[in-house]
GROMACS .gro file of C-alpha atoms in nm:
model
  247
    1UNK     CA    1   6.632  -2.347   1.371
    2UNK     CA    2   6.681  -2.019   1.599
    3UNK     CA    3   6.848  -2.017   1.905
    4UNK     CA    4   6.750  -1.908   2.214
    5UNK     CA    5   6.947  -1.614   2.346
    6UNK     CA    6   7.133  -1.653   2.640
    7UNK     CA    7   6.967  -1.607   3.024
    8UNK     CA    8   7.137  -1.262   3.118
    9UNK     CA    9   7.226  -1.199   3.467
   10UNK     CA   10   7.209  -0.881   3.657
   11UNK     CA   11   7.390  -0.795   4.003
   12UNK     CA   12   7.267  -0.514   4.207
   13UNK     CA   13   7.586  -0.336   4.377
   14UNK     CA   14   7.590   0.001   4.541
   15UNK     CA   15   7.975   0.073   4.486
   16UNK     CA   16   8.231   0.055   4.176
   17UNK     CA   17   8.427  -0.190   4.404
   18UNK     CA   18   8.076  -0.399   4.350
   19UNK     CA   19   8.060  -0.346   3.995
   20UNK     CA   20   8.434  -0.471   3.947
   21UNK     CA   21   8.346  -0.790   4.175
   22UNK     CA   22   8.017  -0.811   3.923
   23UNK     CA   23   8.219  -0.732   3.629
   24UNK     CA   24   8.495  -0.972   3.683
   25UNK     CA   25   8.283  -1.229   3.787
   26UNK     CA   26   8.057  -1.272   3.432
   27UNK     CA   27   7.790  -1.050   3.519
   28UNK     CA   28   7.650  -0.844   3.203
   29UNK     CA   29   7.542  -0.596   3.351
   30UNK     CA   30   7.445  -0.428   3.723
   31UNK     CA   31   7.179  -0.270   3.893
   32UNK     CA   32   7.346   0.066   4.106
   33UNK     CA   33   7.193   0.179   4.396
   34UNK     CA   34   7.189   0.315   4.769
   35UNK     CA   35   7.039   0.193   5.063
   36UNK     CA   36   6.961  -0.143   4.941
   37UNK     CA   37   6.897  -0.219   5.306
   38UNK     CA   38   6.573  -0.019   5.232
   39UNK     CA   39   6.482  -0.172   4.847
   40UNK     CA   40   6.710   0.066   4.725
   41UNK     CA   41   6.782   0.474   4.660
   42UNK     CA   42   6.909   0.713   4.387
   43UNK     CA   43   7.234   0.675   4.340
   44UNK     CA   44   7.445   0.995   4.338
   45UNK     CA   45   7.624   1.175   4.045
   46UNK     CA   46   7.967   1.113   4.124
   47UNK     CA   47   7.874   0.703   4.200
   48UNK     CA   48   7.740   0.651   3.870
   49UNK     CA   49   8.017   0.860   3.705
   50UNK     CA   50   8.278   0.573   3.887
   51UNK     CA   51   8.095   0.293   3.831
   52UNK     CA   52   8.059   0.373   3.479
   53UNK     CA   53   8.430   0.391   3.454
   54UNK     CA   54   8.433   0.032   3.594
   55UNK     CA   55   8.329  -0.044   3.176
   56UNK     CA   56   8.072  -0.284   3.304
   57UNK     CA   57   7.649  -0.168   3.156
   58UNK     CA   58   7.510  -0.010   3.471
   59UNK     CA   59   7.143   0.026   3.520
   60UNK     CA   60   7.036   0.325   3.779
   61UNK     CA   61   6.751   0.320   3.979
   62UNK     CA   62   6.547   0.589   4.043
   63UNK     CA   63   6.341   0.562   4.359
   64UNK     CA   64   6.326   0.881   4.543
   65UNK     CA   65   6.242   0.761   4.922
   66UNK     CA   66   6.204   0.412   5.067
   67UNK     CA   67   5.840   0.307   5.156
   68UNK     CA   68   5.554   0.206   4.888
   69UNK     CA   69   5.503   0.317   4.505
   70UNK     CA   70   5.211   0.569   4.492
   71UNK     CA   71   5.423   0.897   4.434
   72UNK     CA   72   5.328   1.265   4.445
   73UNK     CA   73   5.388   1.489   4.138
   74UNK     CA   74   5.654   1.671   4.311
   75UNK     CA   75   5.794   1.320   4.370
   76UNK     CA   76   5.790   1.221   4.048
   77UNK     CA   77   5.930   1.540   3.897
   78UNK     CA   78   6.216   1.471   4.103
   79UNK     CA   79   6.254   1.138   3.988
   80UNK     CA   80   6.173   1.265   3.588
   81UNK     CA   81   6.534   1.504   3.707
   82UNK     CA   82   6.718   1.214   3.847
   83UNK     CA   83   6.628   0.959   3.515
   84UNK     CA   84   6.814   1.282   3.330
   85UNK     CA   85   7.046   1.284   3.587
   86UNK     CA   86   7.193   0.918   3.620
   87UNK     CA   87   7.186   0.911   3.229
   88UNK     CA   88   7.392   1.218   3.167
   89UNK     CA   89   7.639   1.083   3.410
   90UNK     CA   90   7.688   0.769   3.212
   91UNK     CA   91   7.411   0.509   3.335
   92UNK     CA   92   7.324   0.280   3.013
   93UNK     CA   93   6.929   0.270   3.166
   94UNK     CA   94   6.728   0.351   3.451
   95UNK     CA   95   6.476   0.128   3.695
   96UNK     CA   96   6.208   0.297   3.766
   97UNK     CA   97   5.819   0.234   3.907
   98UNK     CA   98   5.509   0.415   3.969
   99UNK     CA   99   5.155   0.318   4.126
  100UNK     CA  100   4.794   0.416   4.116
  101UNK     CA  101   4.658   0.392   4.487
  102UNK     CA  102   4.435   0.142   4.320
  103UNK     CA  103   4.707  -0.114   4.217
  104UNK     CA  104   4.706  -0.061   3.853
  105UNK     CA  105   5.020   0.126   3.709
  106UNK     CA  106   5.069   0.490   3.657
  107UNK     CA  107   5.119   0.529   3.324
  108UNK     CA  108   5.112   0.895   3.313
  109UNK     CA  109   5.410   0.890   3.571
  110UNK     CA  110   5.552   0.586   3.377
  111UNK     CA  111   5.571   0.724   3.069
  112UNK     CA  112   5.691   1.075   3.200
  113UNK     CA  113   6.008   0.847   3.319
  114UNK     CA  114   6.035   0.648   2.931
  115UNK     CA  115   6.047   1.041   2.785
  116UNK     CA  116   6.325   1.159   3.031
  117UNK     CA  117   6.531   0.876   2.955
  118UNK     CA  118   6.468   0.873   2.581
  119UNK     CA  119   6.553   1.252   2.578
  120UNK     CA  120   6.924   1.178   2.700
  121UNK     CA  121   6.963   0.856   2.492
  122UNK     CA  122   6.756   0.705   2.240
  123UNK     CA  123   6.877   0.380   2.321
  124UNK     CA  124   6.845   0.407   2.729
  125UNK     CA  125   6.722   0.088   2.851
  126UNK     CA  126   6.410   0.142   3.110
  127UNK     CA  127   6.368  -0.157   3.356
  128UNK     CA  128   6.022  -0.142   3.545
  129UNK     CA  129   6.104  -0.223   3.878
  130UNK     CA  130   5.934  -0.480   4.142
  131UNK     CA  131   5.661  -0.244   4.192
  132UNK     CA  132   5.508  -0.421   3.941
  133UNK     CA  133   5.516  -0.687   4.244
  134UNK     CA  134   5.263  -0.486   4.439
  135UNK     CA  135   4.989  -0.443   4.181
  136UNK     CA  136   4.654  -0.559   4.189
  137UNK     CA  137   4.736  -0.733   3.890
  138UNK     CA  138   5.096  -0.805   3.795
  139UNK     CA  139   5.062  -1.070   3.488
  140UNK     CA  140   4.792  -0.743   3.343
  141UNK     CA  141   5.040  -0.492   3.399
  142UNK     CA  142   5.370  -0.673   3.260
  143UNK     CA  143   5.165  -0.672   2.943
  144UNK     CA  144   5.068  -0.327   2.892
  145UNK     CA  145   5.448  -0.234   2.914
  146UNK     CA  146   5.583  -0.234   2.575
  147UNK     CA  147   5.291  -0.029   2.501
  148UNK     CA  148   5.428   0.210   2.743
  149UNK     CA  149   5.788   0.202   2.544
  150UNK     CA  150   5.982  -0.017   2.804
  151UNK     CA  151   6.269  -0.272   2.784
  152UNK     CA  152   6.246  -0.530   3.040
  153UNK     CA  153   5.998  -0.541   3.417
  154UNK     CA  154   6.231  -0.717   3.726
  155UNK     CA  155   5.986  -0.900   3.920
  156UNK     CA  156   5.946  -1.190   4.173
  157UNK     CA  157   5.612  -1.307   4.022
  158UNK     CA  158   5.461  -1.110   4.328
  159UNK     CA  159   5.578  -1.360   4.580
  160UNK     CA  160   5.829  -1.316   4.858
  161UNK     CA  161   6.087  -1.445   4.627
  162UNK     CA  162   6.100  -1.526   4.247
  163UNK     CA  163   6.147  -1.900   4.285
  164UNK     CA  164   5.804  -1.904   4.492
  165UNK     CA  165   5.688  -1.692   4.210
  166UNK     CA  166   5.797  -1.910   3.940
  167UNK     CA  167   5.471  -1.989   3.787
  168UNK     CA  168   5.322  -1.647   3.757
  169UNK     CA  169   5.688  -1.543   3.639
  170UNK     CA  170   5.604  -1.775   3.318
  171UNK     CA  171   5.257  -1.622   3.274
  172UNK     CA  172   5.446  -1.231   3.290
  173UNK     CA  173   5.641  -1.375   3.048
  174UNK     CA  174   5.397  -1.477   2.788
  175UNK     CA  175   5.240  -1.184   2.886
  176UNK     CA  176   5.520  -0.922   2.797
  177UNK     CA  177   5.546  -0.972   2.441
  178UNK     CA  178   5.871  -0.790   2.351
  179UNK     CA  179   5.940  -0.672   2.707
  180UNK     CA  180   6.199  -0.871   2.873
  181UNK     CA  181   6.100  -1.061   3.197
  182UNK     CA  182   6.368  -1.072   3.474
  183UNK     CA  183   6.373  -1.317   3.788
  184UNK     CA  184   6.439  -1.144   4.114
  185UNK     CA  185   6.434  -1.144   4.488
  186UNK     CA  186   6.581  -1.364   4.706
  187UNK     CA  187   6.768  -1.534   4.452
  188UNK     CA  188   7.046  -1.780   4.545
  189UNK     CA  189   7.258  -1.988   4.287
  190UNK     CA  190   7.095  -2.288   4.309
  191UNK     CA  191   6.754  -2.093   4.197
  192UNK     CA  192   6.867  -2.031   3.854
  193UNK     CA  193   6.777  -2.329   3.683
  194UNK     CA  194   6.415  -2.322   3.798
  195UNK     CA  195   6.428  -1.947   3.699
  196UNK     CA  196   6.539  -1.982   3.342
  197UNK     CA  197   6.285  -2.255   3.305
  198UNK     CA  198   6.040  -1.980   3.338
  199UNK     CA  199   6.136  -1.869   2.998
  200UNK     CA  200   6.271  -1.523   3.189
  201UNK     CA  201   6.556  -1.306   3.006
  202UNK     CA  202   6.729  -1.256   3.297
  203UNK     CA  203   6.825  -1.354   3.637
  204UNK     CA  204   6.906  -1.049   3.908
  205UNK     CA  205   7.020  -1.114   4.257
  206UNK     CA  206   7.208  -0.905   4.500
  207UNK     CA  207   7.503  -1.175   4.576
  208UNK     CA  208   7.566  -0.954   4.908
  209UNK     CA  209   7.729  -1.044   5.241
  210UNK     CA  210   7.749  -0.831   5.549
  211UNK     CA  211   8.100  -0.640   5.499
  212UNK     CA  212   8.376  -0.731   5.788
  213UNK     CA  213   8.358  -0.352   5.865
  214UNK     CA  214   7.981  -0.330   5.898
  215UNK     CA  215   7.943  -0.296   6.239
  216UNK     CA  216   7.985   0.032   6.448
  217UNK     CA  217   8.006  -0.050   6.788
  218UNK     CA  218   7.618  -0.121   6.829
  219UNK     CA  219   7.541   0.273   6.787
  220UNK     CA  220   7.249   0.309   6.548
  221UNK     CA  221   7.261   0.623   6.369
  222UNK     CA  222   6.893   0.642   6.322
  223UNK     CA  223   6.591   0.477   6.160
  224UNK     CA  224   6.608   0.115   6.082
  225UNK     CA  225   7.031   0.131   6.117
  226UNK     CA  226   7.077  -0.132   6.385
  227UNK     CA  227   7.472  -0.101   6.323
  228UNK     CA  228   7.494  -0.403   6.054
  229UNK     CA  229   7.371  -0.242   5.761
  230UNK     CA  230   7.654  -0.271   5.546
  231UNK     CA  231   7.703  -0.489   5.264
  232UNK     CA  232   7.908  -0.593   4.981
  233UNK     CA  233   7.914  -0.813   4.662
  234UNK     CA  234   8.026  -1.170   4.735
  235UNK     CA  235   8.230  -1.294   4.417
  236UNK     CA  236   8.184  -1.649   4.514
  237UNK     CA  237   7.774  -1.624   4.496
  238UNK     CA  238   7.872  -1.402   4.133
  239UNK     CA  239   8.075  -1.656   4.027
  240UNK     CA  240   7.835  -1.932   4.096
  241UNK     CA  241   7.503  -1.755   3.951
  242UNK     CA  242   7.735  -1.699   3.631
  243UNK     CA  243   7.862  -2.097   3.644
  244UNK     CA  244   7.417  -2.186   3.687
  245UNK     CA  245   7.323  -1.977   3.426
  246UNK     CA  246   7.661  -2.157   3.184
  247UNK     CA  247   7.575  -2.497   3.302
   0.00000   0.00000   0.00000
């Protein structure tokens, strides 16, 4: 009789102070980012360098600009640099994502960002991101990833969050054959029993709270800033998710 491995779970952080909250908390691993007020950014050189230091498996995403999937070449050779980039600076994988304007996935960027990674490190870990969320057909396109060479697709089952998602979560996961399903988006504690129910690898959630600091006087500084855009990990919500997932 095999047993069933255990549900990861995944905390996206934008800081090494994040990644120690994450890390000390019983995360396995974390998703590093920017600007996860806008889905989230590259991360820089220096940020992955210190977070890598923090010891705890950090994924970096590669997203280039905020705004929708369907990427230019020169877009995506930038982003085929950064996968190099992020890995050479210690990242242990990359999130990446790439659309066709007619939903389907791009493949040729796609696997342009499984070569860049596999270049660095044969044993990079790439995590399609939840532009897989946005395609015409999401349950389709989790399958044709291992094809494709990757590890795992984070996804909310195309809904608004992945416990409205559930059920098509369950059909990417009998979909994605060796590729590694993981429930995100909007993700409390209390979702993560319905979300390992779904037969899903992993659970991913931001556990963020507005930092006491996050307000500048009610000056934007441009764009979408409307002064509050600052957040942090919350070790409580960490702590919990890790207790759910144990329980």
């Amino acid at each position: 009789m095999t047993t069933a491995a255990p549900v990861a779970l995944e905390i996206a952080v934008t800081s090494p102070a994040g990644a120690i909250v994450a890390r000390d908390g019983g995360a396995d691993r974390v998703e590093l980012c920017v600007g996860l007020e806008l889905g989230g950014l590259t991360p820089s050189q220096a940020l992955v360098e210190t977070t890598h230091e923090t010891g705890i498996p950090a994924h970096a995403l590669v997203r280039c600009r905020p705004g929708g999937f369907v990427h230019t070449t020169d877009e995506v050779d930038l982003m085929v640099r950064e996968v190099r980039a992020v890995l050479r600076s210690g990242a242990a994988g990359v999130v990446v994502g790439a659309l066709r304007p007619d939903g389907t996935l791009d493949e040729t960027a796609l696997r342009r960002f499984v070569d860049a990674a596999r270049s660095v490190s044969a044993s990079a870990e790439v995590t399609l991101h939840r532009a897989i969320d946005h395609a015409a057909d999401p349950v389709a396109a989790a399958g044709s990833l291992a094809d494709l060479g990757f590890t795992r697709v984070l996804t909310s089952g195309a809904a608004p969050t992945a416990v409205a998602g559930a059920a098509t979560i369950s059909r990417m996961v009998a979909a994605a054959g060796p590729v590694q399903v993981m429930a995100g988006a909007g993700v409390t504690p209390a979702d993560v029993p319905a979300l390992v129910a779904t037969g899903a690898a992993a659970v991913h959630l931001s556990a963020k709270r507005p930092a006491a600091d996050s307000a500048h006087a009610g000056v934007p500084m441009g764009g979408a800033d409307d002064g509050s855009a600052h957040f942090v990990t919350d070790a409580e919500v960490v702590a919990a998710a890790r207790r759910a997932l144990d329980a």
